[in-house]
Amino acid sequence: MAKNGRRALRSRGRVYQIPIYFGKLLRGFAYMNDWKVLPMAAVIAALVSMVVRKDFFVTMEGTLKGAFALSCVAIWNGCFNSIQVICRERGILKREHRSGLHITSYIVSHMLYQALLCLAQTIITVYVCNLCGVKINTQGFMTGNLMIDIGITVFLVSYASDMLSLLVSAIAHSTTAAMTVMPFLLIFQLVFSGGIFSLPAWANGLSDITISNYGLRCIAAQADYNHLPLAAGWDTLVKIENEPITGETTANELLTVVRKAVGDDSPVSQIIDTVTVVTAADPAYAALTEEKIPYSVNLKNIIDGVGRDGLKKTIQERTSASRRSERYEQSRENIMDCWFTLFAFSLLYALFAIIVLEFIDRDKR
């Protein structure tokens, strides 16, 4: 009898079993409080947005920190979606597998369900970020809408993290073991993202296999990181603008500085050259120009005299050139490469989860 029932169940095939287990997961969402991950995603997005909203998509530093933070949000959401889903029902899974459950049907149903969950979290995250003042309601490079562009990236990062946690849940034999691995998984993703923390040369290979690396790169590229101003130089100058700068100089040194500042073809440079020739002919004047003259300069007066807004723009644009990187180039090839890699990660982790669970009958614990 059992054998006939088992054959009947198996004869229905893998495709037939997918909606059965998918429906089971949907019922779990409604009746087992799995829906709580959605308001949690909104709270996390709001907290992060309040920290990064001022400079995200505005300056290089703010965009890089914002891209890192948004990637962390997506990774956090994805990991906690599925870290316990398999290991908490491992005993049930073993019995059902022996009764005819196909592991591929089981994992595919989880993939579909987790995709919907990640999509809902992505919509909530992007909406809350925009609601909290993050400047993402502008034109996008790939689709024409930056919110959609960022949403695709956040979804792929979240889904790849979800599938990675699904694999961990398939390997772990208990929820305790899965949650023990979880912090190390998160730390590895964040530390080796390759954007915020400076990594030694040997660690570049590790960075290439992290989800956070491609999420950060993609968001920075979508924000046109390489063409944003760098605020660090100007901010440092503003902090010390009220500090007096004192020292000693000579008239000749001062004239040389002025000449370099105005250019060789400037009328001022021609006057300086004339004065230099005249004073050099008279030993008394020549000695006078070499005497040390004490000075005290206040940067604020100089900045205001030159023009604060113009000087700020010039400094930010000039210093940004030193931070440009091919990793963050806004190009279709760069963004598509990140999207494809994240999607490939998702499929690879799901495939490994299937392989691991195919041997679940050998588990004696």
XYZ file of C-alpha atoms in Angstrom:
365
model
C 0.000 0.000 0.000
C 2.745 2.383 0.981
C 4.693 1.463 -2.107
C 1.709 2.127 -4.359
C 1.071 5.471 -2.653
C 4.702 6.397 -3.050
C 4.635 5.502 -6.739
C 1.440 7.526 -7.211
C 2.995 10.570 -5.585
C 6.175 10.264 -7.609
C 4.225 9.763 -10.819
C 2.741 13.220 -10.448
C 6.167 14.600 -11.251
C 8.258 17.511 -10.135
C 6.189 20.199 -11.847
C 2.991 19.018 -10.138
C 4.621 19.195 -6.683
C 5.820 22.802 -7.048
C 2.410 24.530 -6.580
C 1.624 22.215 -3.670
C 4.653 23.305 -1.665
C 4.396 26.856 -2.910
C 0.872 26.990 -1.496
C 2.186 25.581 1.777
C 4.713 28.412 1.972
C 2.029 31.004 1.277
C -0.070 29.587 4.112
C 2.983 29.818 6.344
C 3.307 33.487 5.399
C -0.261 34.132 6.488
C -0.580 31.878 9.542
C 2.975 31.465 10.891
C 3.820 35.177 11.099
C 6.336 35.057 8.235
C 4.812 38.387 7.120
C 6.705 40.138 9.924
C 9.772 40.446 7.682
C 7.952 43.141 5.661
C 7.491 45.770 8.409
C 10.995 44.922 9.609
C 12.316 45.811 6.130
C 10.516 49.170 6.354
C 12.019 49.959 9.766
C 15.557 49.049 8.664
C 15.223 51.120 5.470
C 13.979 54.125 7.465
C 16.854 53.946 9.954
C 19.462 53.708 7.194
C 17.823 56.481 5.153
C 17.962 58.916 8.056
C 21.724 58.423 8.227
C 22.654 58.538 4.514
C 19.956 60.749 2.962
C 21.954 64.001 3.152
C 24.829 62.977 0.844
C 23.519 59.864 -0.959
C 23.560 60.546 -4.744
C 25.066 63.990 -3.982
C 28.771 63.456 -3.224
C 31.269 60.670 -3.856
C 31.704 59.779 -0.199
C 27.991 59.950 0.549
C 27.118 57.816 -2.462
C 29.673 55.140 -1.612
C 28.487 54.981 2.005
C 24.863 54.975 0.858
C 25.491 52.210 -1.679
C 27.196 50.159 1.024
C 24.360 50.778 3.480
C 21.665 49.904 0.935
C 23.519 46.719 0.018
C 23.699 45.842 3.713
C 19.939 46.345 4.049
C 19.294 44.032 1.091
C 21.720 41.395 2.393
C 20.211 41.566 5.866
C 16.663 41.143 4.518
C 17.615 38.275 2.236
C 19.590 36.359 4.843
C 16.904 36.491 7.504
C 14.201 35.437 5.047
C 15.495 31.906 4.637
C 18.188 31.133 7.208
C 15.861 28.809 9.164
C 13.263 27.699 6.624
C 14.783 24.300 5.814
C 16.576 23.347 9.012
C 13.499 24.006 11.162
C 11.530 21.363 9.221
C 14.382 19.012 8.456
C 12.672 16.043 10.069
C 9.475 16.627 8.091
C 11.474 17.066 4.890
C 13.227 13.708 5.404
C 9.919 11.877 5.847
C 8.298 13.559 2.844
C 11.346 12.894 0.687
C 11.099 9.201 1.517
C 7.382 9.381 0.621
C 8.004 10.802 -2.831
C 8.930 14.471 -2.487
C 11.278 15.694 -5.219
C 14.016 17.940 -3.808
C 14.037 20.032 -6.981
C 10.309 20.747 -6.559
C 10.879 21.649 -2.931
C 13.729 24.090 -3.697
C 12.000 25.628 -6.733
C 8.901 26.325 -4.634
C 11.151 28.048 -2.099
C 12.831 30.009 -4.896
C 9.483 31.290 -6.162
C 8.215 32.142 -2.697
C 11.453 33.866 -1.651
C 11.465 35.827 -4.928
C 8.035 37.245 -4.084
C 9.173 38.001 -0.550
C 12.328 39.774 -1.772
C 10.296 41.708 -4.338
C 7.900 42.946 -1.647
C 10.822 43.924 0.599
C 12.511 45.722 -2.288
C 9.413 47.784 -3.079
C 9.067 48.699 0.596
C 12.773 49.540 0.948
C 12.952 51.802 -2.110
C 9.646 53.499 -1.257
C 10.690 54.167 2.351
C 14.113 55.468 1.250
C 12.436 57.908 -1.141
C 9.899 58.875 1.524
C 12.690 59.620 4.000
C 14.435 62.030 1.641
C 16.971 59.911 -0.257
C 17.277 61.542 -3.695
C 16.392 58.585 -5.943
C 13.371 60.054 -7.734
C 15.466 61.137 -10.719
C 16.245 59.839 -14.210
C 17.900 56.432 -14.334
C 20.606 55.217 -16.679
C 19.215 51.784 -17.566
C 15.413 52.133 -17.498
C 15.000 55.903 -17.394
C 13.861 55.780 -13.760
C 16.486 55.614 -11.018
C 14.043 54.104 -8.526
C 13.480 51.148 -10.861
C 17.214 50.805 -11.547
C 18.061 50.791 -7.854
C 15.101 48.513 -7.163
C 16.407 45.876 -9.596
C 19.810 45.934 -7.920
C 18.374 45.765 -4.401
C 16.144 42.856 -5.431
C 19.045 40.902 -6.958
C 21.265 41.511 -3.922
C 18.463 40.490 -1.577
C 17.580 37.410 -3.624
C 21.194 36.254 -3.928
C 21.593 36.640 -0.150
C 18.328 34.775 0.315
C 19.545 31.836 -1.773
C 22.883 31.827 0.078
C 21.030 31.560 3.395
C 18.795 28.880 1.889
C 21.956 26.887 1.143
C 23.197 27.386 4.713
C 19.797 26.270 6.012
C 20.030 23.155 3.843
C 23.482 22.321 5.220
C 22.733 23.080 8.885
C 21.010 20.372 10.897
C 19.360 22.735 13.375
C 18.218 26.339 13.660
C 20.869 26.906 16.330
C 23.640 25.878 13.936
C 22.198 28.074 11.174
C 21.968 31.137 13.422
C 25.515 30.512 14.648
C 26.817 30.679 11.093
C 24.712 33.746 10.288
C 26.951 36.442 11.915
C 30.067 35.132 10.164
C 28.190 35.126 6.878
C 27.186 38.765 7.318
C 30.613 39.911 8.501
C 32.306 38.242 5.531
C 29.926 39.962 3.105
C 30.382 43.393 4.678
C 34.137 43.384 5.334
C 35.070 42.032 1.901
C 32.711 44.271 -0.072
C 35.775 46.077 -1.448
C 34.309 49.569 -1.256
C 34.436 50.884 2.290
C 37.325 48.928 3.779
C 40.779 48.959 2.197
C 41.731 45.379 1.413
C 45.201 43.884 0.853
C 46.018 42.512 -2.577
C 45.506 38.897 -1.483
C 41.909 39.674 -0.463
C 40.787 40.900 -3.891
C 39.789 37.385 -4.880
C 37.567 37.116 -1.821
C 35.928 40.407 -2.704
C 35.038 39.067 -6.141
C 32.901 36.297 -4.657
C 30.893 38.476 -2.266
C 27.358 39.605 -3.028
C 28.011 42.964 -1.361
C 30.812 43.771 -3.794
C 28.545 43.616 -6.830
C 25.671 45.340 -5.057
C 27.850 48.257 -3.986
C 29.491 48.528 -7.412
C 26.179 48.483 -9.220
C 24.467 51.101 -7.045
C 27.514 53.393 -7.228
C 27.581 53.036 -11.018
C 23.856 53.757 -11.284
C 24.395 56.901 -9.178
C 27.158 58.035 -11.596
C 29.740 58.019 -8.803
C 32.658 59.012 -11.059
C 31.036 62.328 -11.990
C 29.958 63.403 -8.513
C 31.942 65.978 -6.512
C 34.279 64.935 -3.701
C 33.386 66.793 -0.517
C 36.294 65.765 1.731
C 38.763 68.444 0.574
C 36.304 71.324 0.889
C 34.941 70.087 4.217
C 38.473 69.964 5.638
C 39.157 73.493 4.408
C 35.961 74.815 6.004
C 36.872 73.232 9.350
C 40.151 75.166 9.519
C 39.075 78.384 7.795
C 38.936 80.312 11.083
C 42.363 79.137 12.198
C 45.072 81.785 11.586
C 48.030 80.725 9.466
C 51.229 82.478 10.542
C 54.795 82.466 9.260
C 57.493 84.492 7.528
C 58.146 85.223 3.872
C 60.064 87.671 1.674
C 58.856 90.089 -0.931
C 60.466 88.026 -3.683
C 58.736 84.830 -2.482
C 55.426 86.648 -2.293
C 55.797 88.058 -5.798
C 56.686 84.591 -7.118
C 53.521 83.143 -5.608
C 51.398 85.923 -7.100
C 53.043 85.467 -10.507
C 52.255 81.731 -10.539
C 48.703 82.399 -9.448
C 47.885 84.943 -12.172
C 49.897 83.303 -14.996
C 52.887 84.326 -17.062
C 50.846 86.232 -19.668
C 48.960 88.336 -17.147
C 49.595 92.123 -16.994
C 50.298 91.653 -13.287
C 53.159 89.282 -14.139
C 54.613 91.861 -16.524
C 54.541 94.497 -13.782
C 56.224 92.060 -11.370
C 58.965 91.362 -13.943
C 59.551 95.102 -14.395
C 59.744 95.712 -10.629
C 62.127 92.779 -10.229
C 64.496 94.154 -12.859
C 64.468 97.650 -11.332
C 64.996 96.526 -7.724
C 67.704 94.052 -8.696
C 69.802 96.927 -10.063
C 69.800 98.684 -6.671
C 71.564 96.720 -3.873
C 69.535 98.517 -1.190
C 66.231 97.497 -2.721
C 67.538 93.986 -3.468
C 68.448 93.456 0.197
C 65.048 94.806 1.244
C 63.204 92.274 -0.889
C 65.067 89.454 0.866
C 64.145 90.522 4.388
C 61.793 88.239 6.298
C 58.282 89.639 6.666
C 55.978 88.074 9.286
C 52.423 87.341 8.154
C 49.155 86.098 9.613
C 46.471 84.899 7.225
C 42.856 83.924 7.919
C 41.581 81.426 5.328
C 38.001 82.577 5.749
C 38.852 86.053 4.444
C 40.668 84.562 1.462
C 37.796 82.178 0.676
C 35.203 84.926 0.910
C 37.388 87.198 -1.188
C 37.835 84.644 -3.967
C 34.182 83.581 -3.865
C 32.986 80.756 -1.611
C 30.613 79.008 -4.015
C 32.968 79.109 -6.963
C 35.940 77.929 -4.910
C 33.894 75.117 -3.376
C 32.812 73.857 -6.786
C 36.338 74.038 -8.165
C 37.914 72.183 -5.237
C 35.266 69.455 -5.237
C 35.525 68.868 -8.971
C 39.337 68.874 -9.024
C 39.709 66.521 -6.050
C 37.078 64.071 -7.348
C 39.399 63.050 -10.193
C 41.638 61.212 -7.710
C 38.761 58.976 -6.554
C 37.356 57.882 -9.902
C 37.376 54.159 -10.550
C 36.495 51.836 -13.414
C 34.564 49.734 -10.892
C 31.971 52.493 -10.593
C 31.810 53.590 -14.206
C 28.245 54.306 -15.319
C 28.034 52.039 -18.348
C 25.547 49.459 -19.533
C 28.245 46.768 -19.588
C 29.295 47.420 -16.002
C 25.756 47.426 -14.595
C 24.638 44.400 -16.619
C 27.730 42.500 -15.498
C 26.799 43.119 -11.846
C 23.175 42.132 -12.443
C 24.148 38.954 -14.270
C 26.656 37.958 -11.570
C 24.124 38.436 -8.783
C 21.552 36.363 -10.672
C 24.169 33.668 -11.336
C 24.993 33.581 -7.625
C 21.310 32.983 -6.867
C 21.052 30.036 -9.263
C 24.357 28.568 -8.084
C 23.378 28.651 -4.408
C 19.996 27.088 -5.201
C 21.701 24.333 -7.210
C 24.063 23.576 -4.333
C 21.085 23.446 -1.956
C 19.431 20.841 -4.203
C 22.614 18.748 -4.295
C 22.989 18.887 -0.510
C 19.380 17.902 0.175
C 19.475 15.004 -2.280
C 21.545 13.215 0.372
C 19.215 14.034 3.260
C 18.198 10.384 3.654
C 21.761 9.624 4.740
C 21.453 12.038 7.621
C 21.379 9.961 10.818
C 20.832 12.893 13.187
